[in-house]
Amino acid sequence: MEKARPKHLDLPKIRLPIPGIISILHRISGAVMFLAIPVVLWLLNGSLSSEAQFDAFRAFVGHPLVKLGLIGLLWAYLHHACAGIRFLFLDIHKGLELETARYTAKAVLVVSLMLTAIIGGVLW
């Protein structure tokens, strides 16, 4: 019996399980952090060069859109770290059961968002 295969993938209709979503977000957060390295180094340089550049740095970082971008970068870092710890446990065959994998994936998402809200709220 020949199975009818779709001719194209309708990505919005594909329902990915929560561990798959966490895995994709882990990759996206890593890519975002990698691409943000030049910006972060530029900001660090601006904060350390001179007093005038530090004042310009504070004015730039004080803008609400820049703050939101930095909070997004903070979330990427925290999510990547939490998901990385989860993946390290999966690599040593801990938490491979379906229920445990779903629970830890949800925990990664909740913990990374809570830490981002707490740290971002303190830094805002």
Backbone as a ProteinNet text record, in pm:
[ID]
protein_1_A
[PRIMARY]
MEKARPKHLDLPKIRLPIPGIISILHRISGAVMFLAIPVVLWLLNGSLSSEAQFDAFRAFVGHPLVKLGLIGLLWAYLHHACAGIRFLFLDIHKGLELETARYTAKAVLVVSLMLTAIIGGVLW
[TERTIARY]
83.6	0	88.9	65.6	145.4	80.6	160	109.9	114.6	4.4	-0.4	76.9	177.3	259.9	220.9	232.7	200.3	305.2	261.6	354	431.7	379.1	447.9	415.8	501.9	480.1	409.3	295.5	224	267.5	373.7	436.4	342.7	250.3	160.4	68.1	44.6	-43.3	30.6	162	240.2	242.9	200.5	197.4	316.6	413.5	535.8	516.2	564.9	553.9	644.7	614.4	688.2	839.3	885.9	1031.4	1092.5	1019	1068.1	1075.9	975.8	976.3	1093.7	1119.1	1232.1	1363.8	1373.6	1494.9	1517.9	1411.8	1425.4	1459.1	1393.2	1424.4	1568.2	1620.9	1760	1853.4	1823.3	1906.3	1892.8	1768.5	1745.8	1815.5	1805.7	1869.9	2021.9	2077.8	2221.6	2262.3	2182.8	2212.5	2198.9	2096.2	2076.5	2194.2	2238	2351.8	2478.8	2497.8	2616.2	2613	2496.4	2485.6	2492.9	2462.6	2465.8	2604.4	2699.8	2834.4	2893.7	2889	2946.6	2878.4	2746.1	2673.7	2712.4	2719.4	2755	2898.8	2989	3126.8	3134.1	3054.4	3049.8	2997.3	2892	2839.1	2941	3010.8	3114	3224.8	3267.8	3371.6	3325.4	3200.8	3147.7	3136.7	3116.6	3103	3238.1	3343.4	3474.8	3572.9	3542.5	3640.7	3669.4	3566.7	3586.1	3456.8	3464.8	3346.4	3238.3	3278.6	3181.2	3113.5	3191.1	3131.6	3043.6	3080.3	2996.2	2861.5	2862.1	2736.1	2651.5	2716.8	2644.3	2590.9	2669.3	2626	2503	2505.1	2390.2	2266.1	2283.4	2168.7	2112.5	2201.5	2157.9	2086.6	2144.2	2087.5	1961.3	1945.1	1826.6	1702.1	1716.4	1600.3	1517.2	1384.7	1300.4	1312.4	1328.6	1342.3	1473.3	1578.1	1706.8	1696.3	1626.4	1607.6	1531.4	1427.9	1353.2	1442.7	1527.1	1620.7	1718.2	1767.5	1860.4	1790.6	1662.9	1587.4	1564.1	1541	1530.7	1661.1	1771.7	1901.7	1925.3	1877.9	1885.4	1804.3	1682.4	1602.1	1674.3	1735.4	1807.2	1917.2	1990.2	2097.5	2042.4	1938.7	1883.4	1817.3	1745.7	1683.1	1790.1	1891.7	1998.5	2069	2090.2	2155.9	2067.1	1940.7	1849.1	1827.8	1806	1787	1915.5	2030.2	2157.4	2176.7	2137.9	2145	2053.1	1932.7	1838.6	1898.3	1960.5	2018.4	2138.4	2212.7	2322	2269.1	2157.2	2096	2043.3	1987.5	1940.3	2057.2	2171.6	2289.4	2339	2315.3	2356.2	2237	2134.8	2017.3	1935.6	1926.3	1839.6	1723.4	1602.6	1485.3	1439	1467.1	1427	1282.4	1222.3	1083.8	995.4	886.5	801.4	748.1	694.3	639	747.6	861.5	972.5	1025.8	1036.5	1085.1	989.5	860.7	762.8	769.9	781.5	788.1	912.7	1028.4	1151.6	1149.6	1086.4	1075.9	991	879	794.6	868.8	944	1019.9	1124.3	1190.3	1289.4	1222.8	1108.1	1038.4	994.4	937.1	888.5	1004.6	1109.4	1223.5	1292.5	1313.4	1381.8	1297.5	1166.6	1081	1073.3	1065.7	1061.1	1191.8	1304	1433.3	1448.8	1402.2	1408.8	1323.5	1202.4	1115.1	1174.9	1233.5	1291.7	1413.5	1508.6	1632.2	1602.7	1516.8	1481	1408.8	1321.8	1253.6	1348.8	1446.7	1546	1631.2	1669.7	1757.3	1684.5	1552.7	1478.1	1488.2
-116.9	0	124.2	211.7	333.4	444.6	509.2	615	747.9	821.8	952.3	1053.7	1110.5	1209	1349	1446.4	1583	1633.7	1716.4	1772.4	1890.4	1950.8	2061.3	2056.4	2116.4	2122.4	2252.8	2243	2360.3	2385.3	2465.6	2484	2535.3	2627.2	2670	2558.4	2456.2	2348.2	2239.4	2238.9	2138.8	2177.9	2088	2114.8	2044.6	2125	2073	2054.5	1946	1930.5	2030.5	2054.8	2154.9	2127	2001.5	1981.5	2024.6	2006.9	2051.1	2202.4	2269.5	2415.5	2468.1	2405.6	2447.1	2425.9	2316	2288.3	2394.7	2431.6	2533.8	2669.1	2702.6	2828.3	2830.5	2713.7	2705.1	2741.8	2691.6	2724.4	2870.5	2921.9	3062.6	3154.5	3122.9	3208	3206.4	3092.1	3086.2	3170.7	3165.9	3246.3	3395.1	3432.6	3572.9	3623.6	3544.3	3587.1	3598.8	3505.6	3512.4	3638.4	3668.4	3786.6	3916.3	3911	4030.9	4060.4	3972	3993.5	4127.3	4166	4296.5	4414.1	4407.9	4516.9	4524.9	4411	4409.1	4458.6	4419.1	4467.7	4618.1	4667.4	4810.9	4885.5	4831.8	4894.7	4892.2	4780.5	4771.4	4871.6	4882.4	4978.1	5120.3	5148.1	5281.6	5314	5213.3	5240.1	5254.1	5208.7	5209.5	5310.1	5370.9	5454.1	5585.7	5667.4	5797.8	5838.7	5948.9	5994.6	6041.8	6108	6156.3	6039	5937.9	5821	5742.4	5742.7	5676.6	5746.4	5879.6	5953.9	5923.8	5914.2	5878.8	5736.6	5647.8	5509.3	5504.7	5579.9	5581.2	5637.4	5738.4	5794.7	5692.8	5621.3	5521.4	5405.7	5355	5241.2	5282.7	5410.2	5457.1	5461.9	5450.3	5453.2	5325.8	5339.3	5222.5	5108.6	5140.5	5033.6	4957.4	5029.3	4963.5	4876	4925.9	4845.9	4717.3	4727.5	4606.7	4509.6	4563	4476.7	4407.4	4480.8	4421.6	4319.6	4343.8	4244.3	4120.2	4139.4	4024.3	3945.2	4015.8	3949.6	3879.3	3939.4	3874.8	3745.5	3749.8	3628.5	3522.2	3562	3465.4	3397.8	3475.8	3419.1	3322.6	3366.6	3282.6	3157	3169.8	3052.3	2955.2	3008.7	2923.4	2849.1	2917.4	2853.3	2745.3	2777	2678.6	2558.9	2585.1	2474.5	2394.8	2461.2	2390.3	2294.4	2336	2246	2126.8	2153	2043.9	1946.5	1999.9	1913.1	1834.9	1892.8	1817.4	1696	1714.4	1599.8	1498	1544.9	1451.4	1374.1	1439.5	1372.2	1258.5	1267.9	1158.7	1068.4	1076.7	989.1	1006.3	1129.3	1161.7	1245.4	1204.1	1279.6	1250.6	1131.7	1096.1	1048.8	1013.9	967.4	1081.2	1047.4	1146.7	1250.5	1207.5	1302.4	1390.6	1330.8	1408	1508.5	1466.3	1557	1674.4	1648.3	1756.9	1849.9	1791.8	1872.4	1961.4	1905.6	1984.4	2092	2062.4	2163.8	2280.6	2250.1	2356.8	2432.8	2361.1	2425.6	2521.1	2481.9	2569.4	2698.2	2687.8	2805.8	2895.9	2837.4	2916.1	2980.9	2904.1	2957.4	3068.6	3049.8	3153.8	3280.8	3267.9	3387	3455	3375.9	3435.7	3507.3	3444.4	3509	3635.9	3632.7	3751.5	3862.2	3829.1	3930.7	3989.1	3904.9	3952.9	4039.5	3987.9	4062.2	4185.4	4170.2	4283.2	4391.2	4350.7	4448.9	4525.1	4454.7	4520.7	4616.9	4578.4	4661.9	4773.3	4763.4	4864.8	4997
0	0	0	-92.1	-103.7	-22.2	59.1	145.2	69.9	75.9	8.7	91.5	35.4	103.1	55.3	142.2	97.3	-0.5	-92.3	-190.6	-132.5	-29	38.2	186.7	263.3	408	442.2	505.9	552.1	695.9	712.5	843.3	952.4	922.7	1031.1	1082.7	1003.3	1046.1	1124.3	1118.2	1190.5	1337.4	1422.9	1567.2	1631.8	1670.5	1730.2	1880.3	1938.6	2084.3	2155.7	2282.1	2359.7	2365.3	2376	2371.6	2237.8	2129.6	1999.2	1990.1	2046.8	2047.3	2128.2	2243.4	2327.5	2253.2	2180.4	2103.2	1995.9	1926	1822.1	1884.7	1996.5	2064.2	2115.8	2153.7	2197.7	2082.4	1965.2	1848	1809.9	1813.1	1777.6	1877.2	2006.6	2107.5	2091	2055.3	2030.9	1911.1	1805.2	1686.4	1716.5	1792.6	1828.1	1910.9	2007.5	2089.5	2005.4	1912.2	1826.1	1740.5	1683.7	1598.6	1679	1807.6	1891.8	1947.3	1927.6	1982.6	1938.6	1808.6	1772.3	1842	1857.2	1923.1	2070.6	2135.7	2277.8	2297.4	2209.9	2220.7	2194.9	2100.4	2073.6	2195.5	2259.1	2379.6	2493.3	2509.3	2612.7	2586.8	2463	2427.4	2455.8	2422.7	2447.6	2594.5	2675.6	2818.7	2887.8	2824.1	2889.3	2831.1	2716.2	2646.2	2716.9	2732.6	2794.6	2864.1	2937.6	3009.4	2912.1	2805.6	2707.1	2636.5	2601.8	2536.2	2633.7	2761.1	2860	2872.4	2867.3	2872.3	2748.4	2632.1	2509.6	2519.2	2578	2598.4	2687.8	2798	2889.8	2821.6	2739.4	2666.9	2568.1	2499.9	2402.3	2471.5	2577.9	2649	2725.1	2752.8	2822.4	2736.6	2606.1	2516.1	2536.1	2546.4	2574.3	2471.8	2344.1	2244	2261	2296.2	2320.5	2444.8	2547	2668.3	2635.9	2553.4	2514.9	2438.4	2350.4	2277.9	2371.4	2470.3	2566.7	2655.7	2688.3	2765.5	2679.9	2549.8	2459.2	2454.9	2453.8	2455.8	2589.3	2697.2	2828.7	2827.8	2769.7	2761.4	2679.2	2567.1	2483.4	2564.2	2642.6	2724.1	2828.8	2900.6	3007	2951.2	2840.3	2780.1	2730.6	2666.2	2613.3	2726.9	2837.7	2952.1	3013.3	3035.9	3097.2	3006	2877.2	2783.3	2767.2	2774.2	2765.2	2880.9	3001.1	3116.4	3094.5	3043.4	3014.8	2913.6	2809.8	2706.9	2760	2853.9	2914.7	2989.7	3061	3128.9	3028.5	2918.6	2816.6	2755.8	2742.8	2687.2	2775.2	2906.3	2994.3	3026.8	2941.1	2946.9	3074.5	3121.9	3235.4	3182.6	3211.9	3169.9	3029.5	2979.7	2843.7	2834.1	2947.2	2943.1	2894	2827	2762.5	2860.9	2971.2	3068.4	3129.1	3159.1	3215.9	3114.4	2989.9	2885.4	2867.2	2869.9	2857.7	2978.2	3097	3218.8	3219.2	3185.2	3187	3078.6	2964.5	2859.3	2906.8	2971.7	3026.1	3135.1	3216.8	3324.3	3267.5	3159	3095.3	3050.3	2987.5	2938.3	3054	3157.4	3271.1	3345.2	3372.4	3448.3	3370.4	3240.9	3163.5	3156.2	3141.1	3136.9	3273.8	3380.4	3514.7	3548.2	3518.8	3544.7	3462.4	3337.6	3252.6	3310.7	3356.7	3415.3	3542.4	3626.2	3751.6	3725.6	3648.2	3621.3	3536.7	3436.4	3352.3	3430.1	3524	3607.5	3697.9	3751.2	3837.2	3755.8	3634.7	3551.9	3479.5	3463.2	3388.2	3461.7
[MASK]
++++++++++++++++++++++++++++++++++++++++++++++++++++++++++++++++++++++++++++++++++++++++++++++++++++++++++++++++++++++++++++

